[in-house]
Short mmCIF file of C-alpha atoms in Angstrom, two decimals:
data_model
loop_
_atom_site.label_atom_id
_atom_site.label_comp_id
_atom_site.label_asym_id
_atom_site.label_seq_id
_atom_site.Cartn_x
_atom_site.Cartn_y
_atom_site.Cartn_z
CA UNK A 818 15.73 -27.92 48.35
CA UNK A 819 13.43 -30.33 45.95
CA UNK A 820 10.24 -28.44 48.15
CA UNK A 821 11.78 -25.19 47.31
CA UNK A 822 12.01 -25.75 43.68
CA UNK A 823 8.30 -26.96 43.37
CA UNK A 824 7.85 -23.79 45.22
CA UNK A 825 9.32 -21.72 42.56
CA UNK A 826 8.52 -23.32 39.71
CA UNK A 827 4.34 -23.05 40.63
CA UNK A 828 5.65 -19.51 41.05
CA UNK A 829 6.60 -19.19 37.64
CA UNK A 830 4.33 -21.24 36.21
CA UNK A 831 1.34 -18.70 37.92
CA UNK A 832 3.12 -15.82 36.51
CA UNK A 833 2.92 -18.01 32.58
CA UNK A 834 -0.74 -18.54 33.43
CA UNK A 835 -1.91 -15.13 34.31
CA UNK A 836 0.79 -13.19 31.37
CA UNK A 837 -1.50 -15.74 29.09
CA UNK A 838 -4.27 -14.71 30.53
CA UNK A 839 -3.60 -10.96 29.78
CA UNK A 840 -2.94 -12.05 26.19
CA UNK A 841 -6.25 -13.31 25.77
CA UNK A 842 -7.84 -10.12 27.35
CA UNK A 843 -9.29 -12.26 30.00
CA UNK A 844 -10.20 -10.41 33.10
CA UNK A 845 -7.71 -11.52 36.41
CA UNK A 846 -10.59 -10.72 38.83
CA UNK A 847 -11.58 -14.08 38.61
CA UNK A 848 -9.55 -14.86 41.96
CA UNK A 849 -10.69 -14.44 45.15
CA UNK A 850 -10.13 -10.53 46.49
CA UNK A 851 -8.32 -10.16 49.41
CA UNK A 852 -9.49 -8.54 52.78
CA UNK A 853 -8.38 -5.46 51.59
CA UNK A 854 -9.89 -4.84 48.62
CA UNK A 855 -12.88 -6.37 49.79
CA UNK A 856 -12.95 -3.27 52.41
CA UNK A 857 -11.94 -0.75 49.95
CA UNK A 858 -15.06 -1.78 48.17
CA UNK A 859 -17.61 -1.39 50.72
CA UNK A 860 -15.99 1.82 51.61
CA UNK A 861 -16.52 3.11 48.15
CA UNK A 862 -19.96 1.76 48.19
CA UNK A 863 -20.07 3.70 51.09
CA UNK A 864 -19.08 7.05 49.82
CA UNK A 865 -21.26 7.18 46.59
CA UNK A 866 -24.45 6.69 49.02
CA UNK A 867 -23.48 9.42 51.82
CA UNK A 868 -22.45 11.74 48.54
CA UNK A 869 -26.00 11.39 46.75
CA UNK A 870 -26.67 12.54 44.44
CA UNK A 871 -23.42 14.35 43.82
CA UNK A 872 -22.10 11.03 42.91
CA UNK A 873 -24.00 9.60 40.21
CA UNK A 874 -21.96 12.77 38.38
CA UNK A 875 -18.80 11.42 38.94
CA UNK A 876 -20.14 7.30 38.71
CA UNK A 877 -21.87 7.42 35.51
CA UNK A 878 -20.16 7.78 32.40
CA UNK A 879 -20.50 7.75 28.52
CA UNK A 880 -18.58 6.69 26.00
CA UNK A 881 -19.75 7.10 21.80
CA UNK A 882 -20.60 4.60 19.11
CA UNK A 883 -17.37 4.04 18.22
CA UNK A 884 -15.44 3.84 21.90
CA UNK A 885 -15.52 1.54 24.09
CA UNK A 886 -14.10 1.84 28.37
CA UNK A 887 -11.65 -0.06 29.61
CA UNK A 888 -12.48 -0.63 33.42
CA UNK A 889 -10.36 -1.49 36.39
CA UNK A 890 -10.73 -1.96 39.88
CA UNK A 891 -8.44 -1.98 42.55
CA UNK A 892 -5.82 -2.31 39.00
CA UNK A 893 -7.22 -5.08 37.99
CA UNK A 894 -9.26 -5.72 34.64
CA UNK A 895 -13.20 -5.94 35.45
CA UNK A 896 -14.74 -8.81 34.26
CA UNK A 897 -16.68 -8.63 30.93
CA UNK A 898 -14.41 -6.96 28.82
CA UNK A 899 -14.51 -3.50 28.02
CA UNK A 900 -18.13 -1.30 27.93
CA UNK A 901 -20.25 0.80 25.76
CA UNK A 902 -21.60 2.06 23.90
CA UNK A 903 -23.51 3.85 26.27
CA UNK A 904 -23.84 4.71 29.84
CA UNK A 905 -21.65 2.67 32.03
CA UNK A 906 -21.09 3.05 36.03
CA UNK A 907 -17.77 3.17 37.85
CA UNK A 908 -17.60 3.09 42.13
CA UNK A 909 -15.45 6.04 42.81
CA UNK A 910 -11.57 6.01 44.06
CA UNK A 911 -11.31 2.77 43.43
CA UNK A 912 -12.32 2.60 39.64
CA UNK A 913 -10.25 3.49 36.89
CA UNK A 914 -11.24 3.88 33.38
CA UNK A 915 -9.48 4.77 29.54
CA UNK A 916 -11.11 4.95 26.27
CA UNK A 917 -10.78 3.63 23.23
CA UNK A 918 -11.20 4.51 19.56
CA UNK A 919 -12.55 1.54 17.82
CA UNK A 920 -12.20 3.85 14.32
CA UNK A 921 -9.79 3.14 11.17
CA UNK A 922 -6.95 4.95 12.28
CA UNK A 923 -4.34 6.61 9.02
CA UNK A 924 -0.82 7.22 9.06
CA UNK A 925 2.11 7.90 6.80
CA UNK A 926 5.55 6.11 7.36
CA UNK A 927 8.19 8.43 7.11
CA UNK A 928 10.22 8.16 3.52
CA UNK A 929 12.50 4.95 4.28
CA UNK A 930 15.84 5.00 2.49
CA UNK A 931 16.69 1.42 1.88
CA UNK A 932 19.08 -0.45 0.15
CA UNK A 933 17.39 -2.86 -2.27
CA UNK A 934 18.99 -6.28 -3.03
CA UNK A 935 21.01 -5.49 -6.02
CA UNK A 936 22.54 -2.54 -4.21
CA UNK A 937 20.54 0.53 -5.30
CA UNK A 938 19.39 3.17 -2.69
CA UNK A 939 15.84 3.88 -3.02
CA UNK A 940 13.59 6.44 -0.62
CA UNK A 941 10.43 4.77 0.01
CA UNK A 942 7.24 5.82 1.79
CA UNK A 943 3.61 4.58 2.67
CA UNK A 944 0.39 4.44 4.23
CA UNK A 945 -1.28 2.34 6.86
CA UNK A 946 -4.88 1.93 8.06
CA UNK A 947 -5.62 0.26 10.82
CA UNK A 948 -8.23 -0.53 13.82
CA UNK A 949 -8.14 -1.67 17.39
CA UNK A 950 -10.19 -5.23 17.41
CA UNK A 951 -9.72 -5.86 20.76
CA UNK A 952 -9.63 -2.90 23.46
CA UNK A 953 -8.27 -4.42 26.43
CA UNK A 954 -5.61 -6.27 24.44
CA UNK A 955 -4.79 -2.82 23.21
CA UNK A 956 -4.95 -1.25 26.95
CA UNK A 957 -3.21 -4.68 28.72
CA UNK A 958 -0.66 -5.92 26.49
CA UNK A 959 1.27 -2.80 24.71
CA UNK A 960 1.99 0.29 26.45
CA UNK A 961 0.99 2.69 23.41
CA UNK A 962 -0.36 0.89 20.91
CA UNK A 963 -0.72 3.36 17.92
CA UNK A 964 3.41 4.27 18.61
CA UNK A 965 4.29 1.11 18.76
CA UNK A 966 2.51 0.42 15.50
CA UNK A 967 3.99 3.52 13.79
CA UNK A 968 7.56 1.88 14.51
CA UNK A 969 6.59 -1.46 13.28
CA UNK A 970 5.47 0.06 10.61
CA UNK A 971 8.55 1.33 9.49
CA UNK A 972 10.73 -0.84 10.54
CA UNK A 973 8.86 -3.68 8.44
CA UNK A 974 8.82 -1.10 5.30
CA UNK A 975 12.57 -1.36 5.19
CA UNK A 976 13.12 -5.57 6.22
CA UNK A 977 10.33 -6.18 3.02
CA UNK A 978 11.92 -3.82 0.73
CA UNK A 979 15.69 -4.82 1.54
CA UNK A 980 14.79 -8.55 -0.03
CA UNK A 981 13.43 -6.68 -3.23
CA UNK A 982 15.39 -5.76 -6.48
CA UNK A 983 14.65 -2.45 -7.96
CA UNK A 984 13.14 -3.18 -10.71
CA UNK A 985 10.86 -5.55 -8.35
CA UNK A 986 10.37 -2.55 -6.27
CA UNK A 987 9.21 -0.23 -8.82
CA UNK A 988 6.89 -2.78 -10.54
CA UNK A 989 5.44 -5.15 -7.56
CA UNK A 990 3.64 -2.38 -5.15
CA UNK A 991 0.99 -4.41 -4.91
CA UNK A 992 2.58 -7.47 -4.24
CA UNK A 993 5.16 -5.44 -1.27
CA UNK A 994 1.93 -3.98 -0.24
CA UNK A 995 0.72 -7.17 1.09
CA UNK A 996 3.60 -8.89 2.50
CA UNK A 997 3.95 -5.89 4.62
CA UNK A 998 0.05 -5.71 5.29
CA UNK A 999 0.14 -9.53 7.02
CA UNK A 1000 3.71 -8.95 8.53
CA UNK A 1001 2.24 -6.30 10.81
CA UNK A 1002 -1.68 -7.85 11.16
CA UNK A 1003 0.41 -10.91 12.26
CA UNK A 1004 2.85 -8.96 14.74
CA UNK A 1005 0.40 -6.25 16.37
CA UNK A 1006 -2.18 -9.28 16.81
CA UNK A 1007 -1.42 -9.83 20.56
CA UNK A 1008 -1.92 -5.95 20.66
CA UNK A 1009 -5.47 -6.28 19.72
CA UNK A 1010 -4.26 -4.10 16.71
CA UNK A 1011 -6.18 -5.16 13.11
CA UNK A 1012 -4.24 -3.58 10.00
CA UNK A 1013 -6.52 -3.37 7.59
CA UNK A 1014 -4.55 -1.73 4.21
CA UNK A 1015 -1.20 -1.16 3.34
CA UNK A 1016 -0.48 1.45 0.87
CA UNK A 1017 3.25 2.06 -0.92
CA UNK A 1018 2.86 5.79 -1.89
CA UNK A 1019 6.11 7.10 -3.61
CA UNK A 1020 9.31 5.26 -4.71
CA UNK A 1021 12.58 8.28 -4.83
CA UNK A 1022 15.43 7.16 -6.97
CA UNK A 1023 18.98 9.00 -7.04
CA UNK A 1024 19.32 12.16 -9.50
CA UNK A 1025 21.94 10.45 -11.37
CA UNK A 1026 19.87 6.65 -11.82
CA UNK A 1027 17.26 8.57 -13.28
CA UNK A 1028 19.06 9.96 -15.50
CA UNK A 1029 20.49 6.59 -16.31
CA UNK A 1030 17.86 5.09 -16.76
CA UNK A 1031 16.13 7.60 -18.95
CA UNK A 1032 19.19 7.52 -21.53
CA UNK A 1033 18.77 3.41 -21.20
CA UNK A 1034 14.98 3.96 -21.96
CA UNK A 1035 15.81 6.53 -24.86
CA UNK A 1036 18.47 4.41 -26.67
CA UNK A 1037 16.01 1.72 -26.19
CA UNK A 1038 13.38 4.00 -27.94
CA UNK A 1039 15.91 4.92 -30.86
CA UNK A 1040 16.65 1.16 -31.25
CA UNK A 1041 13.26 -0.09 -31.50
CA UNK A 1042 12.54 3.00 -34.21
CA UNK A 1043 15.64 1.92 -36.26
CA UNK A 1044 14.44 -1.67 -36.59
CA UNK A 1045 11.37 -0.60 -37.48
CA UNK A 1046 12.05 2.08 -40.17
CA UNK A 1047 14.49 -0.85 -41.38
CA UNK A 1048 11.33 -3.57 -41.37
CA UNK A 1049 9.51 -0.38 -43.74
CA UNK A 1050 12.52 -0.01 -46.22
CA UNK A 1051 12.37 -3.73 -46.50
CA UNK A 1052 8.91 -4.25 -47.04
CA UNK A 1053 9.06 -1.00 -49.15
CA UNK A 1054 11.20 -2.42 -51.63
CA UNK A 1055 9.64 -6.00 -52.17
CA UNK A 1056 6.44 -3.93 -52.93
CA UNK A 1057 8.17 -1.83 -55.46
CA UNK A 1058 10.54 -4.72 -57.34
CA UNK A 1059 7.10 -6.32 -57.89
CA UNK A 1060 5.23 -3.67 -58.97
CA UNK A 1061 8.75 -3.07 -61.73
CA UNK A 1062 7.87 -6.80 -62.45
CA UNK A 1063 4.55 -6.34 -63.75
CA UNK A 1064 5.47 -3.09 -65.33
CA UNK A 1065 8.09 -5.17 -67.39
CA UNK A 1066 5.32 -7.26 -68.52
CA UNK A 1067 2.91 -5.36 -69.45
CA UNK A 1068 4.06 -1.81 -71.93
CA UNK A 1069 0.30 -1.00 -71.34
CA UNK A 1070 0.27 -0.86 -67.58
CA UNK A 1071 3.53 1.47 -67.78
CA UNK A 1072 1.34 3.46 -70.20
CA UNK A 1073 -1.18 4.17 -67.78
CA UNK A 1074 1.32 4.66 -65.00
CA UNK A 1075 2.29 7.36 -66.96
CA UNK A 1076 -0.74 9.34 -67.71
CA UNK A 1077 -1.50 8.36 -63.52
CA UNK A 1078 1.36 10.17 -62.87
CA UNK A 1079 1.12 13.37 -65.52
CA UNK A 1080 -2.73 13.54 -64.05
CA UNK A 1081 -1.09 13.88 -60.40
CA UNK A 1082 1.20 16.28 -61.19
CA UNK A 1083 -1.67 18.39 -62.82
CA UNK A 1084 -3.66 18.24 -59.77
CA UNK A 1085 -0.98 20.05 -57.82
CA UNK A 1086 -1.68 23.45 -59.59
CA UNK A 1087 1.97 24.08 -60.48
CA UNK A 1088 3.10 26.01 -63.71
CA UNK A 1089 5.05 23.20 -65.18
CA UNK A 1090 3.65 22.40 -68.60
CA UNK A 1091 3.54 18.75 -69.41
CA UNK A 1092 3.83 17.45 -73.18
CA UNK A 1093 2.32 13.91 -73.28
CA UNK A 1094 4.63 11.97 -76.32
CA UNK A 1095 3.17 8.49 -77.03
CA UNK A 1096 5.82 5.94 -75.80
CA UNK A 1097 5.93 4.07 -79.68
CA UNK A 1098 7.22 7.66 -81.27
CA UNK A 1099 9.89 7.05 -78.87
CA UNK A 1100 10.53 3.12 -78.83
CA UNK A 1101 12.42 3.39 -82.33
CA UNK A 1102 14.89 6.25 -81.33
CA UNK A 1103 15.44 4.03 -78.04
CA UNK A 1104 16.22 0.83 -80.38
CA UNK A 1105 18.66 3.29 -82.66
CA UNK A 1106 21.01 4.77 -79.88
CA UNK A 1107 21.17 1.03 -78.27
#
């Protein structure tokens, strides 16, 4: 029984090693090929010579700048990582091959409608760029890697913006921006997935919060007018009580306030006729009615 748990536990522990190994993108042919695939081989071998040259159309292949090929043989991963740019060769029926895109990659998350932390529903939406860093991490270790993304995407839209007030929300896109942009460069890292930007694109409130807050930012408005029309007044009428203070000092200065004012109102082209009447003809008349 102790023999046949050794037994099983080197299983396991071969099955650890080699799911580790696909992790790192390292290539599984390094064990020793069996009798059959060693056959299969020469037999392929075989084929592409007898078929010359109507082979070399179906062995040699091309992939652009920005691809790269992702060979196997016999199902498993060639060694030396994935190929191109360029011409690369493949033995036929035994050799299997998938491309891919090494380019930035856009896509928009579908409006999210979350529930922010102080219990306001909000519809949120966004963008994501990203690139594959690692092509047979993308081919070995995800089954679709740009779906799988997509979902990630979203679902990590809604867990960043569900710890967020609204007022957090509405103010902090950068800041939600990038705690979403290194939740998913850390999570799609074993898919040889790099995201490289994070964009929040359009925050939705409710019909009747906008209106709320609109008549919160109006009466705000009204309120901050108010106190300053009140600071004006205020200022206003210190200005004028010392201006009456020098007027009460001076008779001469309210003499030529006077004529400052009859010269004003000439200037206005009106038809009002102004009599000028010296102010001592009328300071005895003042003193007899008092």
């Amino acid at each position: 029984m102790a023999a046949g748990d050794g037994g099983d536990g080197d299983g396991v522990d071969k099955v650890e090693a080699q799911r580790r190994a696909a992790l790192a993108g390292e290539s599984s042919e390094q064990e020793p090929m069996g009798f059959i695939e060693i056959v299969a081989t020469v037999g392929s071998v075989l084929l592409l010579i007898l078929t010359l040259p109507f082979s070399l159309f179906i062995s040699y292949k091309v992939v652009q700048e920005y691809e790269r090929a992702v060979i196997f043989r016999l199902g498993r991963l060639r060694r030396g990582g994935a190929r191109g740019p360029g011409i690369f060769f493949i033995l036929p029926c035994i050799d299997t091959y998938c491309k891919v895109d090494l380019r930035t990659v856009s896509f928009d998350v579908p409006p999210q409608e979350v529930l922010s932390r102080d219990s306001v529903t909000v519809s949120v939406d966004a963008a994501v760029f990203y690139r594959v860093k690692s092509p047979s991490q993308a081919t070995n270790n995800v089954q679709d890697y740009s779906h799988s993304t997509r979902l990630l995407a979203a679902t990590t839209l809604r867990n960043v913006l569900g710890t967020r007030n609204l007022s957090e929300i509405l103010s902090e896109r950068e800041a939600i921006a990038h705690t979403m942009q290194s939740s998913l460069d850390e999570a799609t890292e074993p898919w040889g997935v790099k995201v490289e930007r994070v964009e929040i694109k359009d925050v939705r409130l409710p019909v009747q919060l906008q209106r709320a807050m609109a008549a919160e930012a109006e009466a705000a408005r009204e309120a901050r007018a108010k106190v300053i029309a009140a600071e004006g007044e205020m200022k206003a009428s210190r200005a004028l009580k010392e201006a009456s203070d020098v007027l009460t000092d001076s008779p001469a200065a309210l003499q030529l306030r006077y004529l400052q004012t009859l010269n004003t109102i000439s200037a206005e082209k009106n038809s009002t006729i102004v009599f000028p009447l010296p102010m001592d003809m009328i300071t005895p008349f003042l003193g007899i009615k008092k």
